[in-house]
mmCIF file of C-alpha atoms and ligand atoms in Angstrom:
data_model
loop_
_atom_site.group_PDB
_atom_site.id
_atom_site.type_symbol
_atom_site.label_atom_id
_atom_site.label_comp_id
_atom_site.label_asym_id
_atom_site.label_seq_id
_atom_site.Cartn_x
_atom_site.Cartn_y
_atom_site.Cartn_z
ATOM 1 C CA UNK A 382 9.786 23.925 -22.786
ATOM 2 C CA UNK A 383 11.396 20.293 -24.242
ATOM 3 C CA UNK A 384 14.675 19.366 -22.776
ATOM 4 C CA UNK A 385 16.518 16.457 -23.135
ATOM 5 C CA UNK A 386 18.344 15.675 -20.031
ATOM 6 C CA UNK A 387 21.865 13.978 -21.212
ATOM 7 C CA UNK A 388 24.744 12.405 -19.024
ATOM 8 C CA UNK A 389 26.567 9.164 -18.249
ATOM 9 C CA UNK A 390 24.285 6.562 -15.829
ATOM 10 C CA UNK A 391 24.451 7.433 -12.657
ATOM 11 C CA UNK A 392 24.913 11.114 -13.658
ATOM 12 C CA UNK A 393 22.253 12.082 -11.823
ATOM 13 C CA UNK A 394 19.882 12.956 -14.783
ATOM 14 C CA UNK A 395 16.692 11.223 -13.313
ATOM 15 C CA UNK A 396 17.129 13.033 -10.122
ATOM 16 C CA UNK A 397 17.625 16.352 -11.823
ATOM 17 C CA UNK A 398 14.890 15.768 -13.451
ATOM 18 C CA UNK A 399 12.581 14.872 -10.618
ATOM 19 C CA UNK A 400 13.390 18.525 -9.409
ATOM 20 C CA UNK A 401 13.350 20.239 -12.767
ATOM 21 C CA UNK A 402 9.345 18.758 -13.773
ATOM 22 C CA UNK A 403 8.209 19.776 -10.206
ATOM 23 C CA UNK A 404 9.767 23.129 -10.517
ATOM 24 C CA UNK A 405 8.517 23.880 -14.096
ATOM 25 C CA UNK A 406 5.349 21.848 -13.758
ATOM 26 C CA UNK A 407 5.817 19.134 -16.766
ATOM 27 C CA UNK A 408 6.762 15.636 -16.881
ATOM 28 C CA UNK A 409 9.665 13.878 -16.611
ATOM 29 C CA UNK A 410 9.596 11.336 -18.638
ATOM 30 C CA UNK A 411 12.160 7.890 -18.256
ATOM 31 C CA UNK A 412 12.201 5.604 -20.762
ATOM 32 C CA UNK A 413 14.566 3.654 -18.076
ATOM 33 C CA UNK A 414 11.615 3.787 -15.788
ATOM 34 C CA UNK A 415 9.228 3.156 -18.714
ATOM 35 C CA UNK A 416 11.646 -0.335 -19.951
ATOM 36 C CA UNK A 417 11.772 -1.511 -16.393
ATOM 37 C CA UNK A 418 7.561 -1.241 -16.151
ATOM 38 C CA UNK A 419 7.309 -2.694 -19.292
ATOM 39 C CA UNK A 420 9.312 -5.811 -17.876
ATOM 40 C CA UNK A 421 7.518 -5.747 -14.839
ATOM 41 C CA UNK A 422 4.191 -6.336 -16.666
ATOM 42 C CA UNK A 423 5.833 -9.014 -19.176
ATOM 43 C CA UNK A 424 4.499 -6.556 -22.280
ATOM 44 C CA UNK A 425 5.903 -7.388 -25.350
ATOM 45 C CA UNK A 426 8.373 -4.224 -25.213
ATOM 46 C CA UNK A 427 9.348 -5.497 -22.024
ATOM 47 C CA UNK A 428 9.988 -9.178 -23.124
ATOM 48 C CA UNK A 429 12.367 -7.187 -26.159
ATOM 49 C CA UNK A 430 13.946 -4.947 -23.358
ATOM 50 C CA UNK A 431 14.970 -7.320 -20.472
ATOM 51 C CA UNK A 432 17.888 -9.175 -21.708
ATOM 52 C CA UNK A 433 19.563 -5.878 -23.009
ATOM 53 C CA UNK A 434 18.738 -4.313 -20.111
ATOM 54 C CA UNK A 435 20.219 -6.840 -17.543
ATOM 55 C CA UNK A 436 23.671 -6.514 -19.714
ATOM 56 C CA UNK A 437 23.774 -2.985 -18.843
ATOM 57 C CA UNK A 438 23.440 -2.425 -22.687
ATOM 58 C CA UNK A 439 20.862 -0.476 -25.180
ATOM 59 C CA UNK A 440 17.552 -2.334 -26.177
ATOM 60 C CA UNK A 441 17.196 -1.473 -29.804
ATOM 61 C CA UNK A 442 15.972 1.841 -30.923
ATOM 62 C CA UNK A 443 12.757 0.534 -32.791
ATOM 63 C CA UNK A 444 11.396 -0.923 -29.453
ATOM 64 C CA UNK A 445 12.657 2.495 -27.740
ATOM 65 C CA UNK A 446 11.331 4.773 -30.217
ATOM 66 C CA UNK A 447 7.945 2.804 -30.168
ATOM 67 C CA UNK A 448 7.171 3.796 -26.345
ATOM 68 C CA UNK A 449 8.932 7.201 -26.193
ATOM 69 C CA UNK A 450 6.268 8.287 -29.274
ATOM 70 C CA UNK A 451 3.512 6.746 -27.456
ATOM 71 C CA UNK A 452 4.323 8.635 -24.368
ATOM 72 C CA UNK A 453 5.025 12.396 -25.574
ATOM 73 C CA UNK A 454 1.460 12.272 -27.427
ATOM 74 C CA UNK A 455 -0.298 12.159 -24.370
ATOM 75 C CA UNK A 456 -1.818 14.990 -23.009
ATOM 76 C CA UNK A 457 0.285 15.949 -20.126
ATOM 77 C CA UNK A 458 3.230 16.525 -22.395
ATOM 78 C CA UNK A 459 1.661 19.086 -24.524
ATOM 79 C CA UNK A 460 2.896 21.977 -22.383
ATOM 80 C CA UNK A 461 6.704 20.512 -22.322
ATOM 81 C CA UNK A 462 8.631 17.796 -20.364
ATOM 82 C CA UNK A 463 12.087 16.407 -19.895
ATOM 83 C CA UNK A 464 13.633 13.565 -21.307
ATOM 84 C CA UNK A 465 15.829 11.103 -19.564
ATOM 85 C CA UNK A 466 17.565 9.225 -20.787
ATOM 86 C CA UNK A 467 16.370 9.285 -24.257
ATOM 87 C CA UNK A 468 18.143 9.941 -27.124
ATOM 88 C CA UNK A 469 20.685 7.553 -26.407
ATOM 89 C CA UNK A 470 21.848 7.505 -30.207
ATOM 90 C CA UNK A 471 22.140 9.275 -33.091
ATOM 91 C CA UNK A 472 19.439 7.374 -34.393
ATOM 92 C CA UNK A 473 17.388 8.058 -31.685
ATOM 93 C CA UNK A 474 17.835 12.006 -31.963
ATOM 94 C CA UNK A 475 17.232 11.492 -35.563
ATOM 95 C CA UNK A 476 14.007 9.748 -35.104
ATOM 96 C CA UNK A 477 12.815 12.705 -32.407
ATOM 97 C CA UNK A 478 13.884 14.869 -35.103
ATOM 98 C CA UNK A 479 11.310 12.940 -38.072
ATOM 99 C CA UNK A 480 8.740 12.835 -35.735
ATOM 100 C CA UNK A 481 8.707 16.648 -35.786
ATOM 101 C CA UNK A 482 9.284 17.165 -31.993
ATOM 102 C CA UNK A 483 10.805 20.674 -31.066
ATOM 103 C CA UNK A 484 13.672 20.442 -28.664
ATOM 104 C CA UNK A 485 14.270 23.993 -27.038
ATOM 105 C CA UNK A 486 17.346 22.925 -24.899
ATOM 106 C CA UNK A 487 19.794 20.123 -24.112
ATOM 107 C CA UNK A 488 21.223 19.992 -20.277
ATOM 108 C CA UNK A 489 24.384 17.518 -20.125
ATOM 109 C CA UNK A 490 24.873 16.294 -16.641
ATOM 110 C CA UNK A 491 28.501 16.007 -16.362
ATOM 111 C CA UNK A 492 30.541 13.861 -13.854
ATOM 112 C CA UNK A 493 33.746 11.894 -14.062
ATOM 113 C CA UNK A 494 33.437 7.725 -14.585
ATOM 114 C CA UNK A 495 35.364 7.505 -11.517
ATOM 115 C CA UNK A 496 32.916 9.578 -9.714
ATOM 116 C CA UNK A 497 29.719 7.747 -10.923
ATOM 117 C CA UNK A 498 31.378 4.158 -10.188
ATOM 118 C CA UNK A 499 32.140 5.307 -6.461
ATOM 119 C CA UNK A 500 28.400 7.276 -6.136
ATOM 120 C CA UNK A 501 26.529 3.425 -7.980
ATOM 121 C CA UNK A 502 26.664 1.143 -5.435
ATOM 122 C CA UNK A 503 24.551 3.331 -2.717
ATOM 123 C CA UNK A 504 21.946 4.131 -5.668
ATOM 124 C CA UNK A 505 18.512 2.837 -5.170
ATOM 125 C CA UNK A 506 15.409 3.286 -7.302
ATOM 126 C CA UNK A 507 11.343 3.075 -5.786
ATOM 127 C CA UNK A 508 9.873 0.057 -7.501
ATOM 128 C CA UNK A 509 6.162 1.522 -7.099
ATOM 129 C CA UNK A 510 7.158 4.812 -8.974
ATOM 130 C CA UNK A 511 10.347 4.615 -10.266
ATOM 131 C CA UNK A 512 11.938 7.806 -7.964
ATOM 132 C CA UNK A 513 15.221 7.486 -7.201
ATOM 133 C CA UNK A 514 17.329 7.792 -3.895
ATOM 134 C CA UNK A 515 21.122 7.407 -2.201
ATOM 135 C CA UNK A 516 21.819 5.769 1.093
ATOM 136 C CA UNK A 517 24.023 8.397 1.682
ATOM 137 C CA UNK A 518 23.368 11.101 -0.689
ATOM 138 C CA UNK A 519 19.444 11.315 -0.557
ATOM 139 C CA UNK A 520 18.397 8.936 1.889
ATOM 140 C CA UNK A 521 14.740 8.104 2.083
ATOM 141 C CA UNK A 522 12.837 9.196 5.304
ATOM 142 C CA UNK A 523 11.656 5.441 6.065
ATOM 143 C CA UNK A 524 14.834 3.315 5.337
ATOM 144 C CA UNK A 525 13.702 1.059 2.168
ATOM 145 C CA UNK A 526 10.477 2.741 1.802
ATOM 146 C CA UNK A 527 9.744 5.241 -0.862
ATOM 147 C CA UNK A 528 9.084 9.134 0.602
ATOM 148 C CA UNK A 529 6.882 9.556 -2.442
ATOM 149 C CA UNK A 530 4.669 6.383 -2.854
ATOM 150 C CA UNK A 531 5.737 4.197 -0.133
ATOM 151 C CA UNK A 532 6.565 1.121 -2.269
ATOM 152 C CA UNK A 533 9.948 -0.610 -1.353
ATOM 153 C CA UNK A 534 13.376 1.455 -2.531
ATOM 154 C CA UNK A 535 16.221 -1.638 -4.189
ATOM 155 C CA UNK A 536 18.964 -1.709 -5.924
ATOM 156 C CA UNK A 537 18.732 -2.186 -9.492
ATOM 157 C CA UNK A 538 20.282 -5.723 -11.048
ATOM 158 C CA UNK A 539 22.559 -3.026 -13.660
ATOM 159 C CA UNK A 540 23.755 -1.136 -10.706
ATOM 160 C CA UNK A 541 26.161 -4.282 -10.082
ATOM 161 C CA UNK A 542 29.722 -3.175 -10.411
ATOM 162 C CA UNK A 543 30.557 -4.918 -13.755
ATOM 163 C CA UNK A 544 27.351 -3.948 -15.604
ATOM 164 C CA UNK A 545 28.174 -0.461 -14.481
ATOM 165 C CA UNK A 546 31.529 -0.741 -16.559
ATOM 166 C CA UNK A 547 29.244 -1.892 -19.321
ATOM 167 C CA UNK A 548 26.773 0.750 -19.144
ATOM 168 C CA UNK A 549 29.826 3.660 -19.506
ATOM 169 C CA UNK A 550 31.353 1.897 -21.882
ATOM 170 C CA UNK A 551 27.819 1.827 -24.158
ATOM 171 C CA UNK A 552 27.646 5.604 -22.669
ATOM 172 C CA UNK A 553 31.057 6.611 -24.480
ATOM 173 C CA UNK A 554 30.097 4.692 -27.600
ATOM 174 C CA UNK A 555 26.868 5.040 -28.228
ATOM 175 C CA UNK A 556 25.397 8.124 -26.561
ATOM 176 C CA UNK A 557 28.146 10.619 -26.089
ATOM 177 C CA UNK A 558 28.142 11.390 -29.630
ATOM 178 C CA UNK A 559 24.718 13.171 -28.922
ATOM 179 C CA UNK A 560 27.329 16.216 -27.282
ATOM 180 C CA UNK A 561 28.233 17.051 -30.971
ATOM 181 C CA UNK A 562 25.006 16.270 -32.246
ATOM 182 C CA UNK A 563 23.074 18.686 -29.877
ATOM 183 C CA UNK A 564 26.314 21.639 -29.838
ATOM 184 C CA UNK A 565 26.350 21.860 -33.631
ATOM 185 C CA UNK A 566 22.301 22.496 -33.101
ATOM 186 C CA UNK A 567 23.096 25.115 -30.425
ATOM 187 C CA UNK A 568 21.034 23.548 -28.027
ATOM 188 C CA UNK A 569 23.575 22.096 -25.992
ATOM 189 C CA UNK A 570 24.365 23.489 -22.200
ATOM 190 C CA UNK A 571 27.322 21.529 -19.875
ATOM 191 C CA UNK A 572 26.657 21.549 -15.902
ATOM 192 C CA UNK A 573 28.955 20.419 -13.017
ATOM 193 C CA UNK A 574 26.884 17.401 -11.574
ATOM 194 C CA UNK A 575 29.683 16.014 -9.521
ATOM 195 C CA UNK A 576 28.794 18.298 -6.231
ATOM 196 C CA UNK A 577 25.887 17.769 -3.864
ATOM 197 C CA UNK A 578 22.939 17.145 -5.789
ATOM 198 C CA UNK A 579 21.239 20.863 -4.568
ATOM 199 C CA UNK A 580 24.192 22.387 -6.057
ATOM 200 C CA UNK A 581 23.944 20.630 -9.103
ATOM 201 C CA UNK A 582 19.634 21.416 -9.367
ATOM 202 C CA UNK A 583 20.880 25.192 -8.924
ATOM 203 C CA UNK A 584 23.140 24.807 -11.797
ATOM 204 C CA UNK A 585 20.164 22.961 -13.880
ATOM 205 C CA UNK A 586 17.765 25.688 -13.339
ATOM 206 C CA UNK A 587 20.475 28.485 -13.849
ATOM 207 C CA UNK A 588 21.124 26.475 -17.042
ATOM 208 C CA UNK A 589 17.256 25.845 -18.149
ATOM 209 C CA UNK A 590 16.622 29.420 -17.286
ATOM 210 C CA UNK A 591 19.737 31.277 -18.822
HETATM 211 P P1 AMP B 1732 18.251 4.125 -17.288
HETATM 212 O O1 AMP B 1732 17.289 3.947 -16.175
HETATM 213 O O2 AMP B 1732 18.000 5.376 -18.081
HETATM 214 O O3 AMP B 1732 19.697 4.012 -16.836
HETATM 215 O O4 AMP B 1732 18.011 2.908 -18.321
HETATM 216 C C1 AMP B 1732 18.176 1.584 -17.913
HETATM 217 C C2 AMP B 1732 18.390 0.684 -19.128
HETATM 218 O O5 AMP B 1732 17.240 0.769 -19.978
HETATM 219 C C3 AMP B 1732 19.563 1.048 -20.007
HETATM 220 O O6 AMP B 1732 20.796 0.494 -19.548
HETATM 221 C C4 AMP B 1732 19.133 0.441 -21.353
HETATM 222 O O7 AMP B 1732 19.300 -0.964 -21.347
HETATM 223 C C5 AMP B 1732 17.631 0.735 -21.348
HETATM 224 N N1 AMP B 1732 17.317 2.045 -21.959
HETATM 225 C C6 AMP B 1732 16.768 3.132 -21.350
HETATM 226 N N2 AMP B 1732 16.600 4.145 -22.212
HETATM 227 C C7 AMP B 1732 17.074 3.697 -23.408
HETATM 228 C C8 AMP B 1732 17.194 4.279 -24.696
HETATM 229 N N3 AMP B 1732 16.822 5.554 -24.950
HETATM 230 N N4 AMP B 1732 17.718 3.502 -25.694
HETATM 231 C C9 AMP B 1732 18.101 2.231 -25.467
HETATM 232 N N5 AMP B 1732 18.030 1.627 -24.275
HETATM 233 C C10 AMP B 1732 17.516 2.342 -23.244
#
């Protein structure tokens, strides 16, 4: 199956997702994770990406678009994955769309801005693999190590209070739009991700499965 998993940062998506592709056996695929590797190793995309990134806003959709086709061609993806965090526009969806890739469903993530700015400032994210963890609401076993790789767990630079602001705000403009998009297509399905986060991977399944 193709999903697209869609929600405000810090909605939880990339966790959900870490659950869902173990569950159903395909990849989850970040192009947040991807950008951030892609600055790591100074490639060109990540030279484009950093700047855009560090303001909490979107790197254009030609660099984006670039990677995400890359990474759905290769073989691990033939038998379905998860998106997150991609489309973030219209133009994005639209591009998914020309390249002839079949989205079966489209889980929004749901939770209140003044839920994710209260949950942001505990987020941390593995900087080996890119998994993500809470200091309170998924705490790794090892403090600052990661469970799955054992690289060290930080705090992203656009978890900082004011580029969180930022990041909605982009959210509202630029990617909510993608609700209307995906519910005219009848793809779209709304779940609750503002209670514990196994409450909320019940919901997703219940939702992927229904
Ligand atoms: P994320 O980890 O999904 O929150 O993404 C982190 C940052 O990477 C975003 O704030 C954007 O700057 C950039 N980014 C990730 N995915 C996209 C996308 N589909 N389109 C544009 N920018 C993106």
């Amino acid at each position: 199956m193709n999903m697209i998993f869609l929600g405000a940062p810090g909605a939880g998506k990339g966790t959900q997702a870490e659950v869902v592709c173990k569950e159903l056996n395909i990849p989850a695929i970040s192009t947040g994770n991807m950008l951030r590797e892609a600055v790591k190793n100074g490639t060109a995309a990540g030279l484009a990406a950093k700047d855009y990134m560090d303001k909490g806003e979107l790197v254009p959709d030609e660099v984006v678009i670039g990677i995400l086709k890359d990474r759905i061609a290769r073989d691990d993806a033939k038998n379905g994955f998860i998106l997150d965090g991609f489309p973030r526009t219209v133009a994005q969806a639209e591009a998914l769309e020309k390249m002839g890739v079949r989205i079966d469903k489209v889980i929004e993530i749901d939770v209140p801005d003044d839920a994710i700015t209260a949950r942001m400032s505990g987020r941390r994210v593995c900087e080996g693999c890119g998994n993500s963890y809470h200091i309170k609401f998924k705490p790794t076993k090892v403090e600052g190590i990661c469970d799955a790789c054992g690289a060290k767990v930080v705090q992203r630079i656009d978890d900082k209070p004011e580029t969180v602001q930022a990041r909605l705000k982009t959210y509202h403009e630029k990617t909510a739009p993608l609700k209307d998009y995906y519910l005219s297509r009848g793809k779209l399905v709304t779940v609750q991700g503002q209670n514990e986060i196994a409450e909320t991977s019940r919901l997703t399944l219940a939702a992927i499965k229904g």
